[in-house]
Amino acid sequence: MENKDVGVIIVTYNDWRNTLECLRCVHAQSDLPRRIIVCDNGSDNDVAEKILASWSELAAASGAEAPVEVYGSDYSAAPLVLLRIEEAESLAGAMNSGMRFLLYDTSCLAFWLLRNDVRPESFALAALLRHLEDQDITMPVGSVGSTPLLADTDIRECAGGGCWRKWSGDQILLDKGLERHGLTDRAEIAAKLDYVSDASCLITRGLAEKVGLFDERFSGFFEDVEYGLRARRSGFALNWAPGAIVRRMSRSSEGLTPFLSIVDDPELSPEEDAEFIRARFYLLRRERPFILPFVLLSLPFSWRTFRSRRGRFGMVLRAALDGACGRIGCRKGAC
């Protein structure tokens, strides 16, 4: 598979500056991808207009066709598309809109998902594609994770993604905080991966067609974990591309949705934090329902859960019970 077989999906919300910088990096890849779709998740009209105007200048400078603006469920075969989602969705919903759009293009064999605060280096896509084939992995590789570094440092946010603790429902990022050039065995990381981080990952058409898209009930938290677990159950392997370097300029999803912040050990508003806890326990309910009573009973004694949540004891317990009972997916103040 080559760059010309890949469609890029960038999700943004009211953030034209980060989006343009991300687009600059995508246009600077060793070869231009087949399609680039910017999913504008309900931004103000003036923001969308700035994205379209600036992107048109960038496309002209690189010799590409000008981007076109498409609304809702309409379709265009243009290589560069600003897909306007008029009613803001969850992060998973916005990513799904981009994937549905590209699934109509049967020559698009893989989807590169990017948060708009990500800055991929010029060889990132080529590295992701290279690790779709792996002689050490017997199952077909369905998704490949990148190596996100924190802003302008050489510190890893993770190695591809993480693992899911089936006895507690926690998500644990692999190699978090290690130096970029640290010697980590790639095959060992790949064997541990339960999910790849959707900040930057490659998903094959084969995986999307067999297991479907992201579960939109997860409102921006744990959607990549659930998808990875579903992929593995369906016989797909997950892999890590150490050379697919991307830089995360922010740990927040302020530029992705109007109501979420995405962090693995959050310092969030009470509303966002509650949604994080709900998602954790909802996933546990689906995957390991028999363990739920034990995790709920141990929750008040969990140092890890409450170390950054002073004064939120009641909120955490209520949110955990919501998730355990299947109440999840708040949207703009309404559950």
Coordinates of C-alpha atoms in Angstrom, one line a residue:
M1 CA 0.0 0.0 0.0
E2 CA 1.2 3.5 -0.9
N3 CA 0.4 7.1 0.0
K4 CA -1.9 7.3 -3.0
D5 CA -4.1 4.6 -1.5
V6 CA -4.7 6.6 1.8
G7 CA -7.4 9.1 2.8
V8 CA -6.6 11.5 5.6
I9 CA -9.2 12.6 8.1
I10 CA -8.6 15.7 10.2
V11 CA -11.2 16.7 12.8
T12 CA -11.5 20.3 13.8
Y13 CA -13.9 22.6 15.7
N14 CA -13.5 26.4 15.7
D15 CA -9.7 26.2 15.3
W16 CA -8.4 27.3 11.9
R17 CA -4.8 27.9 13.0
N18 CA -4.1 24.4 14.3
T19 CA -6.0 22.9 11.4
L20 CA -3.9 24.8 8.8
E21 CA -0.6 23.8 10.5
C22 CA -1.7 20.2 10.5
L23 CA -2.6 20.5 6.8
R24 CA 0.8 22.0 6.1
C25 CA 2.4 18.8 7.6
V26 CA 0.1 16.5 5.6
H27 CA 0.9 18.3 2.3
A28 CA 4.6 18.0 3.2
Q29 CA 4.5 14.2 3.3
S30 CA 6.9 12.3 1.0
D31 CA 4.0 11.8 -1.4
L32 CA 0.6 13.4 -1.2
P33 CA -2.2 11.1 0.0
R34 CA -5.1 10.2 -2.3
R35 CA -7.6 12.3 -0.4
I36 CA -7.6 14.8 2.5
I37 CA -10.8 15.4 4.3
V38 CA -11.1 18.1 7.0
C39 CA -14.2 17.3 9.2
D40 CA -15.4 20.7 10.4
N41 CA -17.4 19.7 13.5
G42 CA -19.9 22.5 13.6
S43 CA -17.5 25.5 13.5
D44 CA -18.7 29.0 13.1
N45 CA -19.0 30.0 9.5
D46 CA -16.2 32.6 9.6
V47 CA -13.8 29.9 11.0
A48 CA -14.7 27.4 8.2
E49 CA -14.2 30.2 5.6
K50 CA -10.7 30.9 7.0
I51 CA -9.8 27.2 6.8
L52 CA -11.1 27.0 3.2
A53 CA -9.3 30.2 2.1
S54 CA -6.0 29.3 3.7
W55 CA -6.1 25.7 2.5
S56 CA -6.8 26.9 -1.0
E57 CA -3.5 29.0 -0.9
L58 CA -1.7 26.0 0.5
A59 CA -3.0 23.7 -2.2
A60 CA -2.1 26.2 -4.9
A61 CA 1.5 26.4 -3.5
S62 CA 1.9 22.6 -3.6
G63 CA 0.3 22.2 -7.1
A64 CA -2.8 20.5 -5.8
E65 CA -6.5 21.1 -6.8
A66 CA -8.3 23.7 -4.7
P67 CA -10.4 22.2 -1.8
V68 CA -14.2 22.0 -2.1
E69 CA -16.8 22.6 0.5
V70 CA -19.3 19.8 1.1
Y71 CA -22.2 19.8 3.6
G72 CA -23.6 16.9 5.7
S73 CA -24.1 13.6 3.9
D74 CA -23.4 15.0 0.4
Y75 CA -20.5 13.5 -1.6
S76 CA -17.7 14.8 -3.8
A77 CA -14.9 12.9 -5.5
A78 CA -12.5 15.9 -5.1
P79 CA -9.1 15.1 -3.6
L80 CA -9.4 17.9 -1.0
V81 CA -12.7 18.3 0.9
L82 CA -13.8 20.5 3.7
L83 CA -16.7 18.4 5.1
R84 CA -19.1 20.7 7.0
I85 CA -20.9 19.0 9.9
E86 CA -23.6 21.5 10.7
E87 CA -24.6 20.1 14.1
A88 CA -21.6 19.4 16.3
E89 CA -21.0 15.7 17.1
S90 CA -18.8 13.8 19.5
L91 CA -15.2 13.2 18.4
A92 CA -16.1 9.6 17.5
G93 CA -19.1 10.9 15.5
A94 CA -16.9 13.4 13.6
M95 CA -14.3 10.7 12.8
N96 CA -17.0 8.4 11.6
S97 CA -18.4 11.1 9.3
G98 CA -15.0 11.3 7.6
M99 CA -14.6 7.5 7.4
R100 CA -18.1 7.1 5.9
F101 CA -17.3 9.8 3.3
L102 CA -14.1 8.0 2.3
L103 CA -15.7 4.5 2.2
Y104 CA -17.6 5.6 -0.9
D105 CA -14.2 5.8 -2.6
T106 CA -13.4 2.2 -3.2
S107 CA -9.8 3.0 -4.2
C108 CA -9.2 4.4 -0.8
L109 CA -7.7 1.4 1.1
A110 CA -6.8 3.0 4.4
F111 CA -7.7 6.0 6.6
W112 CA -5.2 8.1 8.5
L113 CA -7.0 9.7 11.4
L114 CA -5.4 12.9 12.8
R115 CA -6.3 15.3 15.6
N116 CA -5.9 18.9 14.3
D117 CA -3.3 19.6 17.1
V118 CA -0.9 17.0 15.7
R119 CA 2.1 17.8 13.6
P120 CA 3.2 14.8 11.6
E121 CA 6.8 14.7 10.3
S122 CA 7.3 14.3 6.6
F123 CA 7.9 10.5 6.7
A124 CA 5.1 9.7 9.2
L125 CA 2.6 8.3 6.7
A126 CA 5.2 6.2 4.9
A127 CA 6.2 4.7 8.2
L128 CA 2.6 3.8 9.1
L129 CA 2.2 2.1 5.7
R130 CA 5.4 0.2 6.1
H131 CA 4.1 -1.4 9.3
L132 CA 0.9 -2.7 7.8
E133 CA 3.0 -5.6 6.7
D134 CA 4.9 -7.4 9.5
Q135 CA 6.6 -10.8 9.2
D136 CA 6.4 -11.2 13.0
I137 CA 2.6 -10.9 13.0
T138 CA 0.5 -13.8 11.7
M139 CA -2.9 -12.0 11.7
P140 CA -3.8 -9.2 9.3
V141 CA -2.8 -5.8 10.7
G142 CA -6.0 -3.7 11.0
S143 CA -4.5 -0.6 12.5
V144 CA -1.1 1.0 13.1
G145 CA -0.4 3.6 15.8
S146 CA 2.1 6.5 15.6
T147 CA 4.7 7.8 18.0
P148 CA 3.3 11.0 19.5
L149 CA 5.8 13.3 21.2
L150 CA 4.8 16.0 23.6
A151 CA 5.0 19.4 21.7
D152 CA 8.6 20.4 21.1
T153 CA 10.2 17.7 23.3
D154 CA 11.6 14.3 22.6
I155 CA 9.3 12.7 25.3
R156 CA 6.8 10.1 24.1
E157 CA 3.2 10.5 24.9
C158 CA 3.0 6.8 24.1
A159 CA 4.3 4.0 21.8
G160 CA 1.4 3.5 19.4
G161 CA -1.3 3.3 22.0
G162 CA -1.9 1.4 25.2
C163 CA -3.4 -1.6 27.0
W164 CA -6.7 -1.9 28.8
R165 CA -6.7 -3.3 32.3
K166 CA -9.5 -5.7 32.4
W167 CA -9.6 -5.9 36.2
S168 CA -10.1 -2.1 36.7
G169 CA -11.1 -0.6 33.4
D170 CA -8.1 1.7 33.2
Q171 CA -6.3 2.6 30.0
I172 CA -2.5 2.5 30.3
L173 CA -0.4 4.3 27.7
L174 CA 2.7 2.2 26.7
D175 CA 6.1 3.9 27.0
K176 CA 4.5 7.1 28.4
G177 CA 7.2 9.6 29.4
L178 CA 10.1 7.7 27.8
E179 CA 12.7 9.5 25.6
R180 CA 12.1 9.3 21.9
H181 CA 15.2 7.3 21.1
G182 CA 14.8 4.9 24.0
L183 CA 15.4 1.3 22.9
T184 CA 12.0 -0.3 23.0
D185 CA 11.3 -3.6 21.2
R186 CA 8.6 -2.9 18.6
A187 CA 7.3 -6.5 18.5
E188 CA 7.0 -6.5 22.3
I189 CA 4.9 -3.3 22.2
A190 CA 2.7 -4.6 19.3
A191 CA 2.0 -7.7 21.3
K192 CA 0.8 -5.6 24.3
L193 CA -1.4 -3.2 22.3
D194 CA -5.1 -3.4 23.1
Y195 CA -5.7 -0.2 21.2
V196 CA -3.9 2.4 19.2
S197 CA -4.3 6.1 20.0
D198 CA -6.6 7.9 17.6
A199 CA -4.6 11.1 17.9
S200 CA -2.8 9.6 14.8
C201 CA -3.4 6.2 13.5
L202 CA -3.9 4.3 10.3
I203 CA -7.0 2.1 9.9
T204 CA -7.4 -0.3 7.0
R205 CA -10.6 -0.5 4.9
G206 CA -10.7 -4.2 5.7
L207 CA -11.0 -3.5 9.4
A208 CA -13.6 -0.8 8.9
E209 CA -15.7 -2.9 6.7
K210 CA -15.6 -5.9 9.0
V211 CA -16.0 -4.4 12.5
G212 CA -17.7 -1.1 11.5
L213 CA -16.8 2.4 12.8
F214 CA -16.3 4.0 16.2
D215 CA -19.1 3.6 18.8
E216 CA -20.5 7.1 19.1
R217 CA -21.9 6.3 22.6
F218 CA -18.4 7.0 23.8
S219 CA -18.4 10.8 23.8
G220 CA -14.6 11.3 23.2
F221 CA -13.3 9.0 25.9
F222 CA -12.3 5.3 25.5
E223 CA -13.7 5.2 21.9
D224 CA -10.3 4.1 20.6
V225 CA -10.0 1.5 23.4
E226 CA -13.4 0.0 22.6
Y227 CA -12.5 0.0 18.9
G228 CA -9.1 -1.7 19.5
L229 CA -10.7 -4.4 21.6
R230 CA -13.4 -5.0 18.9
A231 CA -10.7 -5.2 16.2
R232 CA -8.7 -7.8 18.1
R233 CA -11.7 -9.9 18.8
S234 CA -12.4 -9.9 15.1
G235 CA -9.0 -11.4 14.2
F236 CA -7.0 -8.2 13.4
A237 CA -3.6 -7.3 14.9
L238 CA -2.6 -3.9 16.0
N239 CA 0.9 -2.6 15.3
W240 CA 3.2 0.3 16.2
A241 CA 5.3 2.4 13.7
P242 CA 8.2 3.8 15.8
G243 CA 9.2 6.1 12.8
A244 CA 5.8 7.6 12.5
I245 CA 6.7 10.7 14.6
V246 CA 3.9 13.2 15.3
R247 CA 4.0 16.1 17.7
R248 CA 1.0 16.8 20.0
M249 CA 0.8 20.5 20.5
S250 CA -2.0 20.2 23.1
R251 CA -3.5 17.5 25.3
S252 CA -7.0 19.1 24.9
S253 CA -9.6 18.5 22.3
E254 CA -10.9 22.1 22.5
G255 CA -10.2 22.3 18.7
L256 CA -12.1 19.0 18.0
T257 CA -15.5 19.3 19.7
P258 CA -17.3 22.0 21.7
F259 CA -17.5 20.0 24.9
L260 CA -14.6 17.6 25.4
S261 CA -11.0 17.5 26.6
I262 CA -9.1 14.3 25.9
V263 CA -6.5 13.3 28.4
D264 CA -5.7 9.9 29.9
D265 CA -5.3 11.1 33.5
P266 CA -7.5 14.2 33.4
E267 CA -7.5 17.5 35.1
L268 CA -11.0 18.3 33.7
S269 CA -14.0 20.3 34.5
P270 CA -16.5 18.3 36.6
E271 CA -18.8 17.7 33.6
E272 CA -15.9 16.4 31.4
D273 CA -14.5 14.3 34.2
A274 CA -17.9 12.7 34.8
E275 CA -18.1 11.7 31.2
F276 CA -14.6 10.2 31.4
I277 CA -15.6 8.1 34.4
R278 CA -18.9 7.1 32.7
A279 CA -17.1 5.9 29.6
R280 CA -14.6 3.9 31.7
F281 CA -17.3 2.0 33.6
Y282 CA -19.6 1.7 30.6
L283 CA -16.8 -0.1 28.7
L284 CA -16.1 -2.3 31.8
R285 CA -19.9 -3.1 31.9
R286 CA -19.8 -4.3 28.3
E287 CA -16.5 -6.2 28.4
R288 CA -16.3 -7.6 31.9
P289 CA -19.8 -7.2 33.6
F290 CA -19.1 -9.8 36.3
I291 CA -16.2 -7.7 37.7
L292 CA -18.2 -4.5 38.0
P293 CA -19.4 -5.0 41.6
F294 CA -15.8 -5.5 42.8
V295 CA -14.5 -2.5 41.0
L296 CA -17.3 -0.3 42.3
L297 CA -16.7 -1.5 45.9
S298 CA -13.0 -0.8 45.6
L299 CA -13.4 2.7 44.0
P300 CA -13.5 4.7 47.3
F301 CA -10.1 3.2 48.2
S302 CA -8.5 3.9 44.8
W303 CA -5.6 6.4 45.2
R304 CA -5.1 6.5 41.4
T305 CA -8.7 7.6 40.8
F306 CA -8.8 10.4 43.4
R307 CA -5.3 11.7 43.4
S308 CA -6.2 14.6 40.9
R309 CA -9.9 14.8 41.8
R310 CA -10.1 16.5 45.2
G311 CA -13.6 17.4 46.2
R312 CA -15.1 15.2 43.5
F313 CA -15.8 12.0 45.4
G314 CA -19.5 12.2 45.0
M315 CA -19.3 13.0 41.3
V316 CA -17.0 10.1 40.7
L317 CA -19.3 7.6 42.4
R318 CA -22.4 8.9 40.6
A319 CA -20.6 8.9 37.2
A320 CA -19.3 5.3 37.9
L321 CA -22.8 4.1 38.7
D322 CA -24.1 5.8 35.5
G323 CA -21.6 4.0 33.4
A324 CA -22.2 0.7 35.2
C325 CA -25.9 1.1 34.5
G326 CA -25.5 1.9 30.9
R327 CA -26.2 5.7 31.1
I328 CA -23.6 7.3 28.9
G329 CA -23.3 9.7 26.0
C330 CA -24.3 13.2 27.3
R331 CA -24.8 15.7 24.5
K332 CA -24.9 19.4 25.2
G333 CA -26.3 19.0 28.7
A334 CA -28.8 16.3 27.9
C335 CA -28.3 12.6 28.6

